[in-house]
Short mmCIF file of C-alpha atoms in Angstrom, two decimals:
data_model
loop_
_atom_site.label_atom_id
_atom_site.label_comp_id
_atom_site.label_asym_id
_atom_site.label_seq_id
_atom_site.Cartn_x
_atom_site.Cartn_y
_atom_site.Cartn_z
CA MET I 290 -0.03 -0.03 -0.09
CA GLN I 291 1.13 3.58 -0.56
CA ASN I 292 2.06 5.53 2.41
CA LEU I 293 3.40 9.13 3.20
CA LYS I 294 6.83 7.77 2.35
CA SER I 295 5.96 6.47 -1.21
CA THR I 296 7.66 8.64 -3.85
CA LYS I 297 5.82 9.46 -7.25
CA ALA I 298 8.66 7.56 -9.03
CA GLU I 299 8.18 4.35 -7.01
CA ILE I 300 4.29 4.66 -7.30
CA GLU I 301 4.43 5.24 -11.18
CA LEU I 302 7.65 3.36 -12.39
CA GLY I 303 8.39 0.94 -9.56
CA ASN I 304 7.92 -2.74 -9.88
CA LYS I 305 6.08 -2.93 -6.33
CA LEU I 306 2.36 -3.31 -6.27
CA MET I 307 1.18 -0.69 -3.73
CA PRO I 308 -2.43 0.20 -4.38
CA LYS I 309 -3.63 3.54 -3.32
CA PHE I 310 -6.83 2.55 -1.74
CA ASP I 311 -9.36 5.56 -1.39
CA GLU I 312 -11.14 7.05 1.64
CA ASN I 313 -13.29 3.97 1.64
CA GLY I 314 -10.36 1.49 1.47
CA LEU I 315 -11.30 0.95 -2.36
CA VAL I 316 -9.64 0.76 -5.81
CA ALA I 317 -11.63 0.74 -9.08
CA ALA I 318 -11.51 -2.74 -10.91
CA ILE I 319 -11.95 -2.97 -14.69
CA ALA I 320 -12.72 -6.16 -16.02
CA GLN I 321 -11.74 -6.82 -19.54
CA CYS I 322 -12.25 -10.15 -21.51
CA ALA I 323 -8.61 -11.57 -22.44
CA LYS I 324 -9.96 -12.67 -25.59
CA THR I 325 -12.47 -10.47 -27.05
CA LYS I 326 -11.01 -7.32 -25.15
CA ASP I 327 -14.64 -6.24 -24.52
CA VAL I 328 -15.01 -4.35 -21.36
CA LEU I 329 -17.12 -6.53 -18.96
CA MET I 330 -17.78 -4.41 -15.98
CA ILE I 331 -16.18 -2.01 -13.31
CA ALA I 332 -16.61 -2.87 -9.61
CA TYR I 333 -14.46 -2.19 -6.55
CA MET I 334 -11.84 -4.07 -4.58
CA ASN I 335 -10.49 -3.47 -1.02
CA LYS I 336 -7.24 -4.96 0.10
CA GLU I 337 -8.90 -8.30 0.90
CA ALA I 338 -10.61 -8.58 -2.27
CA LEU I 339 -7.29 -7.79 -4.30
CA ASP I 340 -5.25 -10.20 -2.41
CA LYS I 341 -7.65 -13.04 -2.66
CA THR I 342 -7.85 -12.41 -6.45
CA ILE I 343 -4.08 -12.81 -6.68
CA GLU I 344 -3.98 -15.82 -4.65
CA THR I 345 -6.96 -17.72 -5.86
CA GLY I 346 -6.77 -16.44 -9.70
CA LEU I 347 -10.53 -16.25 -9.27
CA VAL I 348 -11.64 -12.37 -9.06
CA HIS I 349 -12.99 -11.28 -6.12
CA TYR I 350 -14.62 -7.69 -5.75
CA TRP I 351 -15.91 -5.76 -2.44
CA SER I 352 -19.69 -5.35 -3.04
CA ARG I 353 -20.28 -1.76 -1.92
CA SER I 354 -24.12 -2.24 -1.63
CA ARG I 355 -23.99 -5.53 0.46
CA ALA I 356 -20.63 -4.39 2.16
CA GLU I 357 -19.18 -7.77 1.61
CA LEU I 358 -16.43 -9.76 -0.10
CA TRP I 359 -17.66 -11.07 -3.37
CA LEU I 360 -16.39 -13.99 -5.32
CA LYS I 361 -17.72 -13.02 -8.72
CA GLY I 362 -19.82 -15.93 -10.32
CA GLU I 363 -20.26 -17.81 -6.82
CA THR I 364 -23.81 -18.14 -7.53
CA SER I 365 -24.10 -17.52 -11.07
CA GLY I 366 -21.10 -19.58 -12.35
CA GLN I 367 -19.94 -16.62 -14.07
CA LEU I 368 -16.50 -16.85 -12.36
CA GLN I 369 -13.75 -14.55 -13.91
CA ARG I 370 -10.30 -16.43 -13.88
CA LEU I 371 -7.54 -13.97 -13.86
CA ILE I 372 -5.25 -14.00 -16.92
CA GLU I 373 -3.50 -10.77 -16.14
CA LEU I 374 -3.65 -8.06 -13.59
CA ARG I 375 -2.40 -4.70 -14.81
CA VAL I 376 -2.25 -1.40 -12.60
CA ASP I 377 -2.57 2.30 -13.51
CA CYS I 378 0.15 4.73 -13.31
CA ASP I 379 -1.08 6.20 -9.78
CA GLN I 380 -1.83 2.73 -8.69
CA ASP I 381 -5.52 3.53 -7.64
CA ALA I 382 -7.39 1.50 -10.61
CA VAL I 383 -6.47 -2.13 -11.68
CA LEU I 384 -7.25 -3.81 -15.02
CA LEU I 385 -8.01 -7.50 -15.01
CA LEU I 386 -7.98 -9.55 -18.01
CA VAL I 387 -10.22 -12.51 -17.38
CA GLU I 388 -11.67 -15.48 -18.83
CA VAL I 389 -15.36 -15.64 -18.06
CA GLY I 390 -16.66 -18.94 -16.63
CA GLY I 391 -20.16 -20.36 -16.76
CA ASP I 392 -22.62 -19.18 -19.70
CA GLY I 393 -20.01 -16.42 -20.61
CA GLY I 394 -22.09 -13.65 -19.21
CA CYS I 395 -21.19 -11.10 -16.49
CA CYS I 396 -24.16 -8.85 -16.01
CA HIS I 397 -27.04 -9.63 -13.75
CA VAL I 398 -29.30 -8.00 -16.28
CA GLY I 399 -28.57 -10.74 -18.59
CA PHE I 400 -26.11 -9.31 -21.11
CA GLU I 401 -22.67 -10.46 -21.83
CA ASN I 402 -21.41 -7.30 -20.27
CA CYS I 403 -22.62 -4.46 -18.38
CA PHE I 404 -22.16 -1.91 -21.04
CA TYR I 405 -24.68 -3.07 -23.28
CA ARG I 406 -26.33 0.35 -24.07
CA SER I 407 -25.14 3.02 -26.31
CA LEU I 408 -26.00 6.62 -26.71
CA SER I 409 -27.47 7.28 -29.94
CA GLU I 410 -28.53 10.90 -30.76
CA SER I 411 -29.96 11.56 -27.10
CA ASN I 412 -31.29 8.05 -26.22
CA LEU I 413 -29.82 4.88 -25.30
CA GLU I 414 -29.94 1.90 -27.53
CA ILE I 415 -29.43 -1.70 -26.48
CA THR I 416 -26.36 -2.99 -28.51
CA GLY I 417 -25.17 -5.67 -26.13
CA LYS I 418 -25.56 -9.37 -26.70
CA LYS I 419 -26.80 -12.26 -24.53
CA PRO I 420 -24.31 -14.65 -23.73
CA LEU I 421 -24.65 -17.88 -26.01
CA GLU I 422 -21.54 -19.82 -25.58
CA PRO I 423 -19.51 -20.82 -22.55
CA ASN I 424 -16.97 -17.80 -22.96
CA CYS I 425 -17.09 -14.36 -23.47
CA ASP I 426 -16.72 -13.85 -27.35
CA MET H 117 -29.86 12.08 -13.56
CA GLN H 118 -31.48 9.30 -11.26
CA ASN H 119 -33.96 10.36 -8.58
CA LEU H 120 -35.86 8.62 -5.99
CA LYS H 121 -38.57 7.79 -8.43
CA SER H 122 -36.46 6.13 -11.05
CA THR H 123 -37.21 2.52 -11.31
CA LYS H 124 -34.90 -0.50 -11.41
CA ALA H 125 -36.32 -1.16 -15.04
CA GLU H 126 -35.79 2.53 -16.12
CA ILE H 127 -32.49 2.57 -15.00
CA GLU H 128 -31.34 -0.69 -16.22
CA LEU H 129 -33.32 -1.39 -19.41
CA GLY H 130 -34.73 2.25 -20.37
CA ASN H 131 -33.80 4.10 -23.19
CA LYS H 132 -33.03 7.33 -20.99
CA LEU H 133 -29.43 8.42 -19.89
CA MET H 134 -30.01 9.10 -16.45
CA PRO H 135 -26.58 8.74 -14.79
CA LYS H 136 -25.96 7.79 -10.96
CA PHE H 137 -23.66 10.58 -9.74
CA ASP H 138 -22.10 9.43 -6.57
CA GLU H 139 -21.78 11.58 -3.38
CA ASN H 140 -19.36 13.52 -4.85
CA GLY H 141 -21.21 14.04 -7.96
CA LEU H 142 -19.08 11.71 -10.11
CA VAL H 143 -19.35 8.72 -12.34
CA ALA H 144 -16.50 6.56 -13.48
CA ALA H 145 -15.34 6.87 -16.73
CA ILE H 146 -13.24 4.29 -18.79
CA ALA H 147 -11.64 5.31 -21.98
CA GLN H 148 -11.07 2.47 -24.55
CA CYS H 149 -9.32 2.91 -27.77
CA ALA H 150 -12.16 2.35 -30.54
CA LYS H 151 -9.52 0.61 -32.83
CA THR H 152 -7.33 -1.45 -30.75
CA LYS H 153 -9.88 -2.08 -27.77
CA ASP H 154 -6.96 -1.34 -25.29
CA VAL H 155 -8.34 0.05 -22.11
CA LEU H 156 -6.51 3.89 -22.12
CA MET H 157 -7.49 5.00 -18.60
CA ILE H 158 -10.07 5.46 -16.06
CA ALA H 159 -11.00 8.89 -14.85
CA TYR H 160 -14.17 10.59 -13.35
CA MET H 161 -16.90 12.92 -14.78
CA ASN H 162 -19.37 15.11 -13.16
CA LYS H 163 -22.53 16.29 -14.98
CA GLU H 164 -20.72 19.09 -16.61
CA ALA H 165 -17.99 17.08 -18.14
CA LEU H 166 -20.28 14.52 -19.32
CA ASP H 167 -22.65 17.12 -20.92
CA LYS H 168 -19.58 18.78 -22.55
CA THR H 169 -18.33 15.37 -23.70
CA ILE H 170 -21.51 14.80 -25.58
CA GLU H 171 -21.94 18.24 -26.90
CA THR H 172 -18.61 18.59 -28.17
CA GLY H 173 -17.41 14.97 -29.06
CA LEU H 174 -14.15 15.77 -27.10
CA VAL H 175 -13.90 14.05 -23.88
CA HIS H 176 -14.01 16.10 -20.90
CA TYR H 177 -13.18 14.85 -17.18
CA TRP H 178 -13.30 16.25 -13.77
CA SER H 179 -9.77 16.16 -12.30
CA ARG H 180 -10.32 15.28 -8.73
CA SER H 181 -6.83 16.55 -7.76
CA ARG H 182 -7.29 19.85 -9.31
CA ALA H 183 -10.96 20.12 -8.61
CA GLU H 184 -11.87 21.37 -12.20
CA LEU H 185 -13.30 20.50 -15.55
CA TRP H 186 -10.49 18.83 -17.76
CA LEU H 187 -10.51 18.74 -21.49
CA LYS H 188 -8.35 15.77 -21.94
CA GLY H 189 -5.38 16.47 -24.26
CA GLU H 190 -5.90 20.23 -24.06
CA THR H 191 -2.19 20.92 -23.43
CA SER H 192 -0.64 17.60 -24.43
CA GLY H 193 -2.68 17.22 -27.63
CA GLN H 194 -3.77 13.89 -26.63
CA LEU H 195 -7.43 14.93 -27.29
CA GLN H 196 -9.92 11.78 -27.09
CA ARG H 197 -12.40 12.07 -29.71
CA LEU H 198 -15.65 10.28 -28.54
CA ILE H 199 -16.85 7.54 -31.00
CA GLU H 200 -19.35 5.76 -28.87
CA LEU H 201 -20.47 6.37 -25.24
CA ARG H 202 -21.91 3.42 -23.60
CA VAL H 203 -23.25 3.33 -19.96
CA ASP H 204 -23.35 0.33 -17.54
CA CYS H 205 -26.52 -1.52 -16.02
CA ASP H 206 -26.74 0.85 -12.95
CA GLN H 207 -25.49 3.75 -14.82
CA ASP H 208 -22.80 4.93 -12.54
CA ALA H 209 -20.13 4.26 -15.08
CA VAL H 210 -19.56 5.13 -18.52
CA LEU H 211 -17.40 3.53 -21.18
CA LEU H 212 -16.09 5.96 -23.78
CA LEU H 213 -14.82 4.34 -27.22
CA VAL H 214 -12.37 6.96 -28.64
CA GLU H 215 -9.76 7.88 -31.02
CA VAL H 216 -6.65 9.58 -29.65
CA GLY H 217 -5.14 12.69 -31.19
CA GLY H 218 -1.64 14.00 -30.84
CA ASP H 219 1.20 11.28 -30.60
CA GLY H 220 -1.64 8.83 -29.67
CA GLY H 221 -0.67 8.51 -26.14
CA CYS H 222 -2.59 8.94 -23.16
CA CYS H 223 -0.69 8.56 -20.00
CA HIS H 224 1.43 11.45 -18.29
CA VAL H 225 3.81 8.99 -17.47
CA GLY H 226 4.78 8.68 -21.36
CA PHE H 227 2.99 5.19 -22.19
CA GLU H 228 0.24 4.88 -24.55
CA ASN H 229 -2.15 4.01 -21.61
CA CYS H 230 -2.09 4.21 -18.10
CA PHE H 231 -2.24 0.31 -17.72
CA TYR H 232 1.54 -0.13 -18.81
CA ARG H 233 2.43 -2.65 -15.88
CA SER H 234 1.51 -6.12 -15.25
CA LEU H 235 1.87 -8.31 -12.02
CA SER H 236 4.32 -10.97 -12.74
CA GLU H 237 4.94 -13.28 -9.77
CA SER H 238 4.83 -10.70 -7.29
CA ASN H 239 6.37 -7.74 -9.01
CA LEU H 240 5.26 -5.33 -11.43
CA GLU H 241 6.70 -5.50 -14.85
CA ILE H 242 6.47 -2.83 -17.54
CA THR H 243 4.72 -4.23 -20.48
CA GLY H 244 3.10 -0.93 -22.02
CA LYS H 245 4.56 0.85 -25.07
CA LYS H 246 5.51 4.44 -25.52
CA PRO H 247 3.31 5.69 -28.56
CA LEU H 248 5.17 5.71 -31.92
CA GLU H 249 2.12 6.87 -34.19
CA PRO H 250 -0.58 9.55 -34.43
CA ASN H 251 -3.23 6.94 -33.40
CA CYS H 252 -3.68 4.43 -30.45
CA ASP H 253 -2.55 1.28 -31.88
#
């Protein structure tokens, strides 16, 4: 974790993972399908969720609404297997390249990913697909 | 914007953009290169930044550190031209598919995108590239 002694160079160019958790103890976590490069979702991780993700290779988030650790896919089967974890320049966000289990979906609304609507003129249009295959493409 | 009367169905399946700004008046905004599908960065937008982005077609963020509206690329030339704007299920995050101007870079550290380090064993390794061409691939 970052502390008052962490220098800008250590944070931005160092080889040490030192996440900058916000005032709620969270970093943003973006999940991207490793195969299709579709952005699947954004959620948040506290230290425990990040540690568990790295240890187990299965993505864990912190559910802000339920205030609990959340193994993604535990009930739906839509597990996210971690292929690669990247961190951004100031280490307050991580990018998770994942392989999706179960039906290949991700979003509770039933689409392949959470970004299933695009702005067209001034309205949203559904452009996302429902999962058909047992992976995310 | 969402209000107390917004129903779950309107938010999740409706055709109206009704962002759920957090207690600081912000939504998360992920920028993705429309061409390569690389995730470039994550930042935040307040209502003004989102409105300006839609109106002008150039991505604006809210700088939390400087507490001001920020036209991305205004000084660096690394403008982000909006190709498509997507919103997630609960409308508290947007995904911006963009075309990058200037030298094609995005990150102030000098890499093509902010996610230039990957976790390998227990250390970070630089895997990102520096921009070479006037677009983001």
